[in-house]
Coordinates of C-alpha atoms and ligand atoms in Angstrom, one line a residue:
M29 CA 7.3 14.5 32.3
S30 CA 5.5 12.4 35.0
D31 CA 6.6 8.7 35.5
E32 CA 3.4 7.4 36.7
N33 CA 3.0 3.9 36.3
L34 CA 0.1 4.1 33.8
F35 CA -0.8 0.4 34.1
D36 CA -1.4 0.6 37.9
Q37 CA -5.0 2.2 37.4
E38 CA -5.6 2.5 41.4
D39 CA -2.2 4.5 41.7
Y40 CA -3.2 6.6 38.7
L41 CA -6.7 7.5 39.9
Q42 CA -5.4 8.1 43.4
A43 CA -2.7 10.5 42.1
R44 CA -5.1 12.6 40.3
V45 CA -7.6 12.6 43.1
D46 CA -4.9 14.0 45.6
E47 CA -3.6 16.4 43.1
Y48 CA -7.0 17.8 42.6
I49 CA -7.5 18.2 46.3
W50 CA -4.1 19.9 46.4
Q51 CA -5.1 22.4 43.5
Q52 CA -8.3 23.1 45.3
S53 CA -6.6 23.9 48.3
T54 CA -3.8 26.1 46.9
S55 CA -6.3 28.0 45.1
A56 CA -8.3 28.7 48.3
G57 CA -5.3 29.5 50.2
I58 CA -5.4 26.4 52.3
S59 CA -2.1 25.7 54.1
R60 CA -0.3 22.6 53.5
Q61 CA -1.1 21.3 57.0
R62 CA -4.7 21.9 56.2
F63 CA -4.5 20.1 53.1
L64 CA -3.0 16.9 54.7
Q65 CA -5.8 17.0 57.3
I66 CA -8.4 17.2 54.7
L67 CA -6.6 14.3 52.8
A68 CA -6.5 12.2 55.9
T69 CA -10.3 12.7 56.3
M70 CA -11.4 12.2 52.8
A71 CA -13.7 9.4 52.0
G72 CA -13.4 10.4 48.6
A73 CA -16.6 11.9 48.2
G74 CA -16.4 15.4 47.4
A75 CA -15.0 17.1 50.6
M76 CA -13.9 19.8 48.6
G77 CA -17.0 20.4 46.9
G78 CA -16.1 19.3 43.3
L79 CA -16.3 21.3 40.2
A80 CA -19.8 22.4 39.0
R81 CA -21.3 19.8 36.6
S82 CA -24.7 19.3 34.9
A83 CA -27.0 16.6 36.3
P84 CA -25.7 13.1 35.0
A85 CA -27.0 12.1 31.7
H86 CA -26.1 9.0 29.9
A87 CA -23.7 9.4 27.2
E88 CA -25.3 7.4 24.5
T89 CA -29.1 7.6 24.0
A90 CA -30.3 4.8 21.8
S91 CA -32.5 6.0 19.2
K92 CA -34.3 4.6 16.3
A93 CA -32.3 4.3 13.1
K94 CA -34.4 6.5 10.7
G95 CA -31.9 8.6 8.8
S96 CA -28.6 6.9 9.4
K97 CA -25.7 9.2 10.6
I98 CA -23.4 6.6 9.0
I99 CA -21.9 7.6 5.6
K100 CA -19.9 4.5 4.5
P101 CA -21.4 1.4 2.7
L102 CA -22.6 -1.2 4.9
P103 CA -21.9 -4.8 4.3
P104 CA -24.7 -7.2 4.8
G105 CA -25.2 -8.6 8.3
Y106 CA -24.1 -5.6 10.1
I107 CA -25.8 -4.8 13.5
S108 CA -27.3 -1.5 14.1
H109 CA -28.3 -0.1 17.2
S110 CA -29.0 3.5 16.6
K111 CA -28.4 6.3 13.6
G112 CA -24.7 6.9 14.9
T113 CA -23.8 3.2 15.9
L114 CA -22.7 0.0 14.0
E115 CA -21.6 -3.0 15.6
M116 CA -18.9 -5.3 13.9
N117 CA -20.6 -8.8 12.8
W118 CA -18.4 -11.3 14.3
E119 CA -19.9 -14.0 12.3
A120 CA -18.7 -12.2 9.0
M121 CA -15.1 -12.2 10.5
Y122 CA -14.9 -15.9 10.4
G123 CA -11.7 -16.9 8.6
R124 CA -11.1 -13.2 7.6
G125 CA -7.5 -11.8 8.0
Y126 CA -6.1 -9.8 10.9
L127 CA -7.5 -6.6 10.0
V128 CA -11.0 -5.3 9.9
P129 CA -11.7 -3.8 6.5
N130 CA -12.9 -0.1 6.8
D131 CA -16.5 -0.6 5.7
W132 CA -16.9 -3.4 8.3
F133 CA -15.2 -1.4 11.3
Y134 CA -17.6 -0.5 14.3
V135 CA -18.6 3.2 14.4
H136 CA -19.6 5.0 17.6
N137 CA -20.6 8.6 16.9
R138 CA -23.0 10.9 18.4
H139 CA -23.4 12.9 15.5
A140 CA -23.1 12.5 11.7
P141 CA -19.4 13.3 10.8
P142 CA -18.7 17.2 10.3
T143 CA -17.5 18.0 6.8
F144 CA -14.4 20.0 6.2
D145 CA -12.5 21.6 3.6
L146 CA -9.0 20.4 3.8
S147 CA -7.5 23.6 2.3
T148 CA -8.8 25.6 5.3
W149 CA -8.8 22.9 8.0
R150 CA -6.3 23.5 10.7
L151 CA -4.8 21.6 13.6
R152 CA -4.1 24.0 16.6
I153 CA -1.7 23.1 19.3
E154 CA -1.7 25.3 22.3
G155 CA -1.8 25.6 26.1
T156 CA 0.3 26.1 29.1
G157 CA 2.3 23.1 28.3
V158 CA 3.8 24.3 24.9
N159 CA 6.1 27.1 24.5
T160 CA 5.4 28.0 20.8
P161 CA 1.6 27.4 20.2
C162 CA 1.1 26.6 16.5
E163 CA -1.0 25.4 13.7
F164 CA -0.8 22.6 11.1
T165 CA -2.3 22.5 7.7
Y166 CA -3.2 19.3 6.4
D167 CA -0.5 19.3 3.8
E168 CA 2.1 20.0 6.4
I169 CA 0.9 17.1 8.6
I170 CA 1.1 14.4 5.4
A171 CA 4.5 15.9 4.8
M172 CA 5.7 15.0 8.2
P173 CA 7.7 11.9 9.2
S174 CA 4.9 8.9 9.8
I175 CA 4.5 5.6 11.0
S176 CA 2.0 2.6 10.7
V177 CA 0.7 1.1 14.0
T178 CA -1.6 -2.0 14.0
S179 CA -3.9 -1.4 16.8
A180 CA -7.3 -2.1 18.4
I181 CA -9.9 0.5 19.0
E182 CA -12.6 -0.7 21.6
C183 CA -15.5 1.2 22.9
A184 CA -15.8 1.0 26.8
A185 CA -19.1 -0.1 26.5
N186 CA -18.5 -3.1 24.3
G187 CA -20.0 -5.9 26.2
R188 CA -22.7 -3.8 27.8
R189 CA -25.5 -6.1 27.1
F190 CA -23.7 -9.0 29.4
F191 CA -24.4 -6.6 32.3
E192 CA -28.2 -6.7 31.4
E193 CA -28.1 -10.5 30.9
A194 CA -26.3 -11.1 34.1
Y195 CA -28.2 -8.8 36.3
N196 CA -31.4 -8.7 34.7
I197 CA -31.4 -4.7 34.8
P198 CA -32.1 -2.8 31.5
L199 CA -29.3 -0.3 30.8
S200 CA -29.6 3.0 28.7
G201 CA -27.1 3.5 26.0
T202 CA -26.1 1.1 23.1
R203 CA -26.5 -2.5 23.7
W204 CA -23.4 -3.6 22.2
R205 CA -22.6 -7.5 22.5
L206 CA -18.8 -7.9 21.4
G207 CA -18.7 -6.2 18.2
A208 CA -17.6 -2.6 19.4
I209 CA -13.9 -3.3 18.6
G210 CA -11.9 -3.3 15.6
V211 CA -8.4 -3.7 14.7
A212 CA -6.8 -1.6 11.8
E213 CA -3.4 -0.4 10.3
W214 CA -3.3 3.3 11.4
T215 CA -0.8 5.8 9.6
G216 CA 0.0 8.9 10.9
V217 CA 2.5 11.3 12.8
P218 CA 3.7 10.3 16.1
L219 CA 1.9 12.8 18.6
S220 CA 5.2 13.2 20.2
L221 CA 6.6 14.7 17.2
L222 CA 4.0 17.2 16.9
L223 CA 4.2 18.3 20.3
E224 CA 7.8 18.6 20.0
R225 CA 7.4 21.0 17.0
A226 CA 5.0 23.0 19.6
G227 CA 7.9 23.2 22.0
V228 CA 6.1 20.8 24.7
K229 CA 7.7 21.9 28.1
A230 CA 9.3 19.1 30.5
T231 CA 6.6 20.2 33.2
A232 CA 3.7 19.4 30.6
R233 CA 1.1 17.4 32.5
D234 CA -2.1 16.4 30.6
V235 CA -3.3 16.4 27.1
L236 CA -6.9 17.3 25.8
V237 CA -7.6 16.4 22.4
E238 CA -10.8 18.0 21.0
G239 CA -12.9 17.2 17.9
A240 CA -15.3 19.5 15.9
D241 CA -18.5 17.8 16.8
L242 CA -20.4 18.7 20.3
D243 CA -20.5 16.0 23.2
S244 CA -23.9 16.0 23.7
L245 CA -23.3 15.5 27.4
D246 CA -27.1 16.2 28.0
S247 CA -29.8 14.8 25.6
K248 CA -31.5 18.5 25.2
G249 CA -28.4 19.4 23.5
T250 CA -27.9 22.3 25.9
N251 CA -24.4 21.4 26.4
Q252 CA -22.3 23.3 24.1
A253 CA -18.8 21.5 24.6
K254 CA -16.8 19.9 21.9
F255 CA -16.3 16.2 22.3
S256 CA -12.9 15.8 23.9
S257 CA -10.9 13.5 26.0
V258 CA -7.9 13.6 28.2
V259 CA -4.7 11.6 28.5
P260 CA -1.4 12.2 30.7
I261 CA 1.4 13.6 28.8
A262 CA 3.1 10.0 29.3
K263 CA 0.3 8.4 27.2
A264 CA 0.0 11.3 24.7
T265 CA 4.1 10.9 23.9
A266 CA 4.2 7.1 24.2
D267 CA 5.7 5.2 21.0
H268 CA 2.6 4.5 19.3
S269 CA 0.2 7.3 20.1
L270 CA -0.6 9.0 16.9
L271 CA -2.1 11.5 14.6
V272 CA -3.8 9.4 12.1
Y273 CA -4.8 10.3 8.6
A274 CA -5.1 6.8 7.0
M275 CA -6.6 3.5 7.9
N276 CA -5.6 0.4 6.4
G277 CA -4.0 2.1 3.7
E278 CA -7.0 4.4 2.7
A279 CA -7.5 8.2 3.6
L280 CA -9.4 8.1 7.0
P281 CA -13.1 7.4 6.1
P282 CA -15.5 10.2 7.2
D283 CA -17.0 8.0 10.0
H284 CA -13.8 7.3 11.7
G285 CA -12.4 10.8 11.8
Q286 CA -11.6 12.5 8.5
P287 CA -9.4 14.2 8.2
C288 CA -7.5 13.3 11.3
R289 CA -8.0 11.5 14.6
V290 CA -6.1 10.4 17.4
I291 CA -5.1 6.7 18.6
F292 CA -4.0 6.1 22.0
P293 CA -3.5 2.5 21.8
G294 CA -5.1 0.3 24.7
W295 CA -7.1 3.3 26.0
S296 CA -10.9 3.0 26.0
G297 CA -12.3 3.9 22.6
N298 CA -13.7 7.7 23.6
A299 CA -9.9 8.6 24.1
N300 CA -9.3 8.2 20.1
V301 CA -11.0 11.4 19.3
K302 CA -12.1 11.9 15.6
W303 CA -12.4 15.0 13.4
I304 CA -9.9 17.0 15.7
E305 CA -9.0 20.6 15.5
R306 CA -7.3 21.4 18.9
I307 CA -4.9 19.8 21.2
E308 CA -4.4 21.6 24.5
V309 CA -1.4 20.5 26.6
S310 CA -1.6 21.9 30.1
E311 CA 0.9 22.0 32.9
T312 CA -1.9 21.3 35.2
P313 CA -4.1 18.4 35.3
I314 CA -7.4 18.7 33.0
Y315 CA -10.4 17.7 34.9
S316 CA -12.9 17.8 31.7
Q317 CA -16.5 17.4 32.5
W318 CA -16.7 14.5 30.1
V319 CA -13.9 12.6 31.8
L320 CA -15.2 13.4 35.3
D321 CA -18.8 12.3 34.7
Q322 CA -18.4 9.5 31.9
M323 CA -15.3 7.9 31.8
V324 CA -15.8 6.3 35.2
L325 CA -17.2 3.2 36.6
T326 CA -20.0 4.1 39.0
G327 CA -22.5 2.2 41.4
A328 CA -22.3 0.7 44.8
D329 CA -19.0 -1.1 44.2
Y330 CA -17.3 2.0 42.8
P331 CA -17.5 4.8 45.3
A332 CA -17.1 8.4 43.8
K333 CA -13.5 9.7 44.2
S334 CA -13.8 13.5 44.0
P335 CA -13.8 15.1 41.3
Y336 CA -14.4 11.8 39.4
R337 CA -17.8 10.6 39.7
G338 CA -16.5 7.1 40.2
K339 CA -13.4 4.9 39.3
L340 CA -11.7 6.4 36.4
I341 CA -11.2 4.4 33.3
T342 CA -8.1 4.4 31.4
Y343 CA -7.0 1.0 29.8
Q344 CA -9.3 -1.6 28.3
N345 CA -9.7 -4.9 29.8
V346 CA -9.4 -8.6 28.4
K347 CA -12.2 -9.9 26.2
S348 CA -12.9 -12.8 23.6
A349 CA -15.4 -13.5 20.9
F350 CA -16.2 -16.4 18.8
E351 CA -16.4 -15.8 15.1
L352 CA -20.3 -17.1 15.0
A353 CA -23.6 -15.6 14.8
W354 CA -25.5 -14.6 17.9
P355 CA -27.2 -17.1 18.6
A356 CA -25.6 -19.6 16.1
T357 CA -27.1 -22.5 14.3
L358 CA -24.8 -25.2 13.0
S359 CA -25.2 -28.7 11.7
A360 CA -23.5 -31.5 13.3
R361 CA -20.4 -32.1 11.3
K362 CA -16.6 -31.1 12.0
Y363 CA -15.9 -27.4 12.6
L364 CA -12.7 -25.4 13.0
L365 CA -14.3 -22.9 15.6
R366 CA -12.5 -19.6 15.5
G367 CA -12.4 -16.5 17.7
R368 CA -10.3 -13.5 18.8
S369 CA -9.0 -12.4 22.2
W370 CA -7.4 -9.0 23.2
S371 CA -6.1 -6.9 26.2
G372 CA -5.8 -3.2 26.4
K373 CA -2.7 -3.7 28.6
G374 CA -0.7 -5.9 26.2
K375 CA -0.9 -8.7 24.4
I376 CA -2.8 -12.4 24.9
V377 CA -0.7 -15.3 25.9
R378 CA -3.1 -18.1 26.6
V379 CA -6.7 -18.9 25.5
E380 CA -8.9 -21.5 27.0
V381 CA -12.2 -22.8 25.4
S382 CA -15.0 -24.6 26.9
L383 CA -17.4 -26.5 24.8
D384 CA -19.6 -27.4 27.7
G385 CA -20.6 -24.2 29.4
G386 CA -17.4 -23.9 31.7
K387 CA -17.3 -27.6 33.0
T388 CA -14.2 -28.6 30.9
W389 CA -11.6 -26.4 29.4
Q390 CA -8.8 -26.8 26.6
L391 CA -6.2 -24.5 25.2
A392 CA -7.0 -22.9 21.8
R393 CA -4.1 -22.6 19.3
L394 CA -3.0 -19.1 18.7
R395 CA -2.2 -17.9 15.3
E396 CA 0.4 -15.1 14.1
P397 CA 0.4 -11.9 14.2
N398 CA -0.3 -11.5 17.6
F399 CA 0.5 -7.7 18.4
P400 CA 0.1 -5.9 21.5
F401 CA -3.0 -3.6 21.8
A402 CA -4.5 -5.5 19.1
W403 CA -5.8 -9.1 19.4
V404 CA -4.7 -12.6 18.6
R405 CA -6.8 -15.3 16.5
W406 CA -7.4 -18.5 17.9
D407 CA -9.0 -21.8 16.9
I408 CA -10.0 -25.2 18.1
E409 CA -11.6 -28.4 16.3
W410 CA -14.9 -29.2 17.2
H411 CA -17.1 -32.2 16.1
P412 CA -20.3 -31.6 18.0
V413 CA -23.4 -34.0 18.5
P414 CA -27.0 -32.4 18.0
G415 CA -27.9 -30.2 21.0
E416 CA -27.5 -26.7 22.7
Y417 CA -24.3 -25.6 23.8
A418 CA -22.8 -22.5 25.6
L419 CA -19.3 -21.9 24.4
Q420 CA -17.0 -20.1 26.4
A421 CA -13.6 -18.7 26.0
R422 CA -11.1 -17.2 28.6
A423 CA -8.0 -15.2 27.5
T424 CA -5.1 -14.2 29.6
D425 CA -2.7 -11.4 28.9
N426 CA 1.2 -11.3 29.4
L427 CA 0.7 -9.3 32.7
G428 CA -1.8 -12.0 33.7
N429 CA -5.0 -10.2 33.5
T430 CA -7.7 -12.7 32.7
Q431 CA -11.3 -12.9 32.1
P432 CA -13.3 -13.7 35.6
N433 CA -16.8 -15.6 35.5
T434 CA -18.6 -12.6 37.2
V435 CA -18.1 -9.0 37.0
P436 CA -19.5 -6.4 39.4
W437 CA -22.1 -4.2 38.1
N438 CA -21.5 -0.5 37.1
D439 CA -24.5 2.0 36.2
F440 CA -23.0 2.7 32.6
G441 CA -22.2 -0.9 32.0
L442 CA -18.7 -0.1 30.9
L443 CA -16.0 -2.7 30.8
Y444 CA -17.6 -6.0 30.9
G445 CA -14.6 -8.4 30.9
G446 CA -16.4 -11.5 32.1
V447 CA -16.2 -14.9 30.4
V448 CA -19.4 -14.9 28.2
S449 CA -21.6 -17.9 26.9
H450 CA -22.1 -17.9 23.4
P451 CA -25.6 -20.0 22.3
V452 CA -25.1 -22.7 19.6
T453 CA -27.9 -24.8 18.6
V454 CA -26.4 -27.9 16.6
Q455 CA -29.0 -29.5 14.5
G456 CA -29.1 -33.4 13.5
Ligands
MTE739 N1 -15.3 13.4 17.9 C1 -15.5 12.4 18.5 N2 -14.6 11.6 18.5 C2 -15.0 10.1 19.0 C3 -16.4 10.0 19.2 C4 -17.3 10.9 19.0 O1 -18.3 10.7 19.1 N3 -16.8 12.1 18.5 N4 -16.6 8.4 19.8 C5 -15.6 8.0 20.5 C6 -16.0 6.6 20.9 S1 -17.1 6.7 22.3 C7 -15.6 5.7 20.3 S2 -15.8 3.8 20.9 C8 -14.6 5.6 19.3 C9 -15.0 4.7 18.2 O2 -14.3 4.9 16.8 P1 -14.6 4.4 15.7 O3 -16.2 5.1 15.2 O4 -13.8 4.9 14.5 O5 -15.1 2.9 15.6 O6 -14.4 7.2 18.8 C10 -14.4 8.0 19.7 N5 -14.1 9.3 19.2
MO740 MO1 -17.7 4.3 22.4

C-alpha cells in the first residue's frame, strides 16, 4: 500500500503526474534514461500527448427548476438553483443541533435518483487490485459489522458565487453560496473490510467507485460514462471511509444515494459517489476522465499538469458561515450570533469574528462537539445599533490552515475558502 502523504496535495499531484509519464513511457517502449529526460523538460503541459478527452464542458449546467429531480420533501426556506440541486438554508440552522436533518441536507445530483430493486441490486468489487472479485447483496452488506461516522460532505463548488462577486466574472454551474455542505451521522461498512473480503492486494493503488447514473460530462448527453470518482488506496482503506446505507439513523434517502453510497471524509463532495454498483481496485493509477477534467483547479494561476487539466483537488479547505439569512435584516437588540466552521483536513481550533468588515476581530466561543472532518458550532454576543454591517468569520484548523482575504480565480469556481462578508441591515 502506498504511504503518500495525502495531506500534501502538491506531493500527491506531482507523484501522480510523474507516474503517468512513466506509464506512458513504458507502454511506448521508452527507456528509463529517455523518461528522465522527458521529466526534466516537462513544463507540466502534456508532453506525452495526454489521454484522448472530449472538449471541456462544465460539470454542472444550471437549468430552470420545472420538474424537480429531488424526491424528498423540502422544508420552507430552501434554496433551489436547478432541478437537481438544493442548497441548505443557513438561517434555518440557527440554534439547531450538530447534525443537518436529512430533509434539510443539500443535494447535488445531475439526474433524478435511479430506482433499484433491493432484491436484485448487487455491489461488484473487481479489478487488478483484488485476488477474488466478488458481489455483495444488500442483505449481505446490512449483515456485516458496521460503524457510524459523523462527517461532513461538501461540494467542491461550495462558495462559487463569491468568485463571481470578487472578480465580477459570471461562472456557469450552480451558484452556491455556503450551503453546499452538511454534516450527518453515516452508518455502514468500513470499505477496508469489503476490500479485504475481495482479497485486496498489497500492490493495490487506486479505487474507482461507480454509480448507476451517467456523469453527463457533456451537455448533449453523448457521453455514456457512469458517474464515478477515484481515490488512492490509502484513502479508500482509511478508518472512516465507509460504504454507507443509513443517514442520521434512517435508511439512506434516494436523493442521497439509496441503497448505498460511499463517504471519504474530507474529500470533495463528488468523491462521495451515490447509488453505487461497482468498485474497481487497480494496481495502476486510474486516470478517469472526470477526475482529469473536472476535479481540477484551472486558469492562469493553475497550469495544466498532464494528464490533469489543472491542479488536482483532493481535500476540502477551511470555511465559515453565519446562521443568518443572506442578506439578513435584524432589529437593534441583543443577539447571540451563531455560525459554523469546518475544514476538510482536520478540525477547527480557532474562529475569529469581525463585526466591522474586518477592521477588528474577536474570538468566538467554540461549542462541543468538535469532530474532525465535520464542523464546529460557535457563537458571539452582539448588540448592534442600527446600520449596515459586513460580518466576517475566519477559522483556523489544527494544521494551521486558515481563510485568506482573497482567493486566486479558477475557471470552475471551486474551493472558495476566503473570508466572506455577510451583509446585515440592523433596523432601528
Ligand atoms: N452517483 C452520483 N454520485 C454523486 C453525485 C452524482 O451526481 N451522482 N454528485 C456528487 C456531488 S458533486 C456531490 S457535491 C455530492 C452531494 O451529496 P448529497 O447530494 O448527498 O449532498 O454527491 C456526489 N455523488
Ligand atoms: Mo458537488
